[in-house]
PDB file of C-alpha atoms in Angstrom:
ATOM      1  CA  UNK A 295      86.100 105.309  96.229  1.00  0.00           C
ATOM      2  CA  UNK A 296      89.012 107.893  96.574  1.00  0.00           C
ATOM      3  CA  UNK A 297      90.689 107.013  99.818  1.00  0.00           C
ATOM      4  CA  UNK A 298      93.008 109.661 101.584  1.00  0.00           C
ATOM      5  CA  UNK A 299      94.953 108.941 104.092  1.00  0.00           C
ATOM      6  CA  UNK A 300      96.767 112.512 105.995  1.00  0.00           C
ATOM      7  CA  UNK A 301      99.876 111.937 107.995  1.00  0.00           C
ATOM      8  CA  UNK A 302     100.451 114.591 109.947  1.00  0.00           C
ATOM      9  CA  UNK A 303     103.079 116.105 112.857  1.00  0.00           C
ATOM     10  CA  UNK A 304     101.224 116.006 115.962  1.00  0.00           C
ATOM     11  CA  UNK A 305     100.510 118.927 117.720  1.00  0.00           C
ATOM     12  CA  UNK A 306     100.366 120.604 114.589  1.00  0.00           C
ATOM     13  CA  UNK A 307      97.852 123.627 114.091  1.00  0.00           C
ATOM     14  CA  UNK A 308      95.822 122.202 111.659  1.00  0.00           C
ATOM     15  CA  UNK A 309      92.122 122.336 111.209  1.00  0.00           C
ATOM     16  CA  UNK A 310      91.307 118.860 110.103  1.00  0.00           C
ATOM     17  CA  UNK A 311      87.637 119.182 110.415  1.00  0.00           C
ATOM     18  CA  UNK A 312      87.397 122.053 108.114  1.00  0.00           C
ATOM     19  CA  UNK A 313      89.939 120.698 105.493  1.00  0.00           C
ATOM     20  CA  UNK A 314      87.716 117.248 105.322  1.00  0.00           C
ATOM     21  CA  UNK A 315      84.813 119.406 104.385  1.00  0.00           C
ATOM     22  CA  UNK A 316      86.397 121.414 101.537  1.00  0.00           C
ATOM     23  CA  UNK A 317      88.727 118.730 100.206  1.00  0.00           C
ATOM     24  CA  UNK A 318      85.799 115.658  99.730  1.00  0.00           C
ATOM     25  CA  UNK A 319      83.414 118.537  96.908  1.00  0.00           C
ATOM     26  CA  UNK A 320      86.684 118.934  95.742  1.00  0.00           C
ATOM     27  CA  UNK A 321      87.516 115.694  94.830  1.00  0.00           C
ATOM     28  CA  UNK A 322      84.494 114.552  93.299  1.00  0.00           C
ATOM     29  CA  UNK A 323      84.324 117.838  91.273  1.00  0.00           C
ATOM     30  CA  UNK A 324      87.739 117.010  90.065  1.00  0.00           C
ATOM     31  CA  UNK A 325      87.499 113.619  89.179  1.00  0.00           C
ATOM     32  CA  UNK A 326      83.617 112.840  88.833  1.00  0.00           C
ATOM     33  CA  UNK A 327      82.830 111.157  91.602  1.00  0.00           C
ATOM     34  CA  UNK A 328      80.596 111.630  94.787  1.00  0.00           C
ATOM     35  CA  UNK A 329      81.177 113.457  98.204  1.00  0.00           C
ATOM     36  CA  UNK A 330      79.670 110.211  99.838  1.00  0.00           C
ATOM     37  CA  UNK A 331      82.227 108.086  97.523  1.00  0.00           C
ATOM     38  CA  UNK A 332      85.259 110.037  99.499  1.00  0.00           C
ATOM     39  CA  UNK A 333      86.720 108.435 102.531  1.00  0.00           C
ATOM     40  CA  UNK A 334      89.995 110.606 104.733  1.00  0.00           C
ATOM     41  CA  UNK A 335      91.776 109.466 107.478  1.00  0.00           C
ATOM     42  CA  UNK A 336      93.994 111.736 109.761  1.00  0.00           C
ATOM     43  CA  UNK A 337      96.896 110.117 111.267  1.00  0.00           C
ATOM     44  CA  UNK A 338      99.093 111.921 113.760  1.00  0.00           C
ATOM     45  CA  UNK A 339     102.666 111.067 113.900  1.00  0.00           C
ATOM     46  CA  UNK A 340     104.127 109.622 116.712  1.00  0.00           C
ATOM     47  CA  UNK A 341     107.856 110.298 115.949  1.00  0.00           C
ATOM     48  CA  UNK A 342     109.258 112.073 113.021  1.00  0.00           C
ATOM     49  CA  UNK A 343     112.607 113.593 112.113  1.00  0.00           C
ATOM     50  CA  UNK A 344     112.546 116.101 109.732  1.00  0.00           C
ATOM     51  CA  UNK A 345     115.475 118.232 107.696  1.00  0.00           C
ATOM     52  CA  UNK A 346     118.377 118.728 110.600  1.00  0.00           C
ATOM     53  CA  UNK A 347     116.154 117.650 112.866  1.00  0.00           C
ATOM     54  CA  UNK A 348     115.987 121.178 114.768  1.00  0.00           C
ATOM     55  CA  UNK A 349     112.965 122.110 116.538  1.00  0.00           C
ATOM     56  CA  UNK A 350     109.882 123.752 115.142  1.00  0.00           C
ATOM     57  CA  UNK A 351     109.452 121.445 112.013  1.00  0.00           C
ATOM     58  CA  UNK A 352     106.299 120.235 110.936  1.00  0.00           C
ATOM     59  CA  UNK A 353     104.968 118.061 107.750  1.00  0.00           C
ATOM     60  CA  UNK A 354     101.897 117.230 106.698  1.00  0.00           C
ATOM     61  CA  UNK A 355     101.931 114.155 104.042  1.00  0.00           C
ATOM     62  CA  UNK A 356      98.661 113.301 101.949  1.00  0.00           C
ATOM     63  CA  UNK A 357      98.088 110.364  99.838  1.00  0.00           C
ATOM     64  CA  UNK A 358      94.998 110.006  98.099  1.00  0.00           C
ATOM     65  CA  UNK A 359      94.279 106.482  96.084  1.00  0.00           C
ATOM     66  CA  UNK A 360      91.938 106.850  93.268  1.00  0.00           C
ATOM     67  CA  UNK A 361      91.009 104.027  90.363  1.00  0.00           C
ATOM     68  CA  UNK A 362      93.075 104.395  87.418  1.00  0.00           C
ATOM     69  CA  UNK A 363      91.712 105.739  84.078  1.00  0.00           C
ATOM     70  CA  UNK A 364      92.194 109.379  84.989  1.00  0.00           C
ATOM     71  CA  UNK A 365      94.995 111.471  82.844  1.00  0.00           C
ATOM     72  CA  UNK A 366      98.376 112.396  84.488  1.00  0.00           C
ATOM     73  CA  UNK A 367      96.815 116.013  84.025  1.00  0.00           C
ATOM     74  CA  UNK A 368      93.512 115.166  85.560  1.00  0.00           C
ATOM     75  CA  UNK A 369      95.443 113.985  88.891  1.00  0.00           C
ATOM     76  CA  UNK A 370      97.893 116.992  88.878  1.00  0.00           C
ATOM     77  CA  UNK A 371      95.056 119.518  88.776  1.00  0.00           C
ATOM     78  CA  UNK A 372      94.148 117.334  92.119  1.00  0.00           C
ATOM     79  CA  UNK A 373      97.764 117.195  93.460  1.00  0.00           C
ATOM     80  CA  UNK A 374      97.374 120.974  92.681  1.00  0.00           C
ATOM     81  CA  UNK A 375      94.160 122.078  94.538  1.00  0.00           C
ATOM     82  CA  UNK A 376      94.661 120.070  97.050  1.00  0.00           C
ATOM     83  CA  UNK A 377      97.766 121.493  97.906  1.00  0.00           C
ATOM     84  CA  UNK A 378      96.423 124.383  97.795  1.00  0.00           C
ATOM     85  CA  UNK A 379      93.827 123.514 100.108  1.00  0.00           C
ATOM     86  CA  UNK A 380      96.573 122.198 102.794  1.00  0.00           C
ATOM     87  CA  UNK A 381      97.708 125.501 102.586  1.00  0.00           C
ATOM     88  CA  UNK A 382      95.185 127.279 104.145  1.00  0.00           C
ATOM     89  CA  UNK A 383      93.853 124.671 106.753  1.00  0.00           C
ATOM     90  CA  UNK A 384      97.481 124.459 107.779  1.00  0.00           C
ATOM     91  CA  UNK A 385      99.673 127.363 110.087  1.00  0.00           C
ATOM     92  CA  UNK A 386     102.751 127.393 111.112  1.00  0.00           C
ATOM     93  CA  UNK A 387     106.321 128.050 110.455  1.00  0.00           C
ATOM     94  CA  UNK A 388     108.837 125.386 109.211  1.00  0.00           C
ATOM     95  CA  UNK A 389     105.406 123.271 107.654  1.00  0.00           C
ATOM     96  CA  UNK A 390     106.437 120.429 104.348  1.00  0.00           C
ATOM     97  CA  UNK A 391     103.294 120.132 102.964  1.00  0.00           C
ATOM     98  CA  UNK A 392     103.542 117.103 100.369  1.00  0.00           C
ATOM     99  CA  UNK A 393     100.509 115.771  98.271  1.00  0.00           C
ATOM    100  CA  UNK A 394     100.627 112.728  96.438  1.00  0.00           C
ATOM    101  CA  UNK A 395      97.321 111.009  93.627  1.00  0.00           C
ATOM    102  CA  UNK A 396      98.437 107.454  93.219  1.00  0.00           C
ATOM    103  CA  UNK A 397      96.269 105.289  90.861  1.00  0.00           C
ATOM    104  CA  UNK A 398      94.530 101.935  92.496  1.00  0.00           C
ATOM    105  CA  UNK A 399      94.465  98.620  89.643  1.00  0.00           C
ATOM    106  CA  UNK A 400      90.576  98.312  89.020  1.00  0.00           C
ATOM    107  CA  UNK A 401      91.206  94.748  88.177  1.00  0.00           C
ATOM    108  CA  UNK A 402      93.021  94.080  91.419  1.00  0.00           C
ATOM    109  CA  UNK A 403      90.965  96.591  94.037  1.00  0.00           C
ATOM    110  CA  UNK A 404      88.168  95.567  96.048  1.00  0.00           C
ATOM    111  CA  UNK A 405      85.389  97.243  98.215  1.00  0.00           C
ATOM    112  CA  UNK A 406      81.783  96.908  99.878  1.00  0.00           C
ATOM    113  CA  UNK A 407      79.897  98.526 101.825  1.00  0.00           C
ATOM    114  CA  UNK A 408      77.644  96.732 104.839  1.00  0.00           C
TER     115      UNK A 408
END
């Protein structure tokens, strides 16, 4: 169920590949869920303006979207490892690094698979 959605500057050095790999165990460790349950999406920016706008600035924003029910310190351990995890898929200089858990209404959210 968790969906993650990772904006990112493009061009930026970041192995995407390899975070995907480590972040999805993650997850499901973290909140009890499965690997297969785990869906990311990468999604290079197309125009950004960052601090001052001077050159060499990068960000990397991720959002991941999990069902409610899980405690505020459940989903900061997340916002924690994950973070972490950014950190060393990521290089560079000048690099935000930003990770967000929002909760998704179980009542209201929807899914199937075909």
């Amino acid at each position: 169920m968790p969906q993650i959605f990772v904006d990112h500057s493009s061009g930026l050095a970041f192995d995407r590949r390899g975070f995907a790999t480590e972040l999805h165990p993650l997850v499901a460790a973290v909140i009890n869920t499965t690997v297969e349950a785990c869906k990311t999406r990468f999604r290079g920016t197309e125009e950004e303006f960052l601090g001052d706008g001077g050159p060499g600035r990068a960000a990397v924003y991720l959002e991941l979207k999990v069902l409610a029910g899980r405690s505020p310190q459940t989903r900061a351990e997340l916002s924690e490892a994950v973070l972490g995890l950014l950190k060393r898929h990521v290089t560079g200089e000048r690099v935000h690094l930003a990770v967000n858990v929002v909760e998704l209404d179980p009542a209201i959210y929807r899914a199937a698979s075909l």
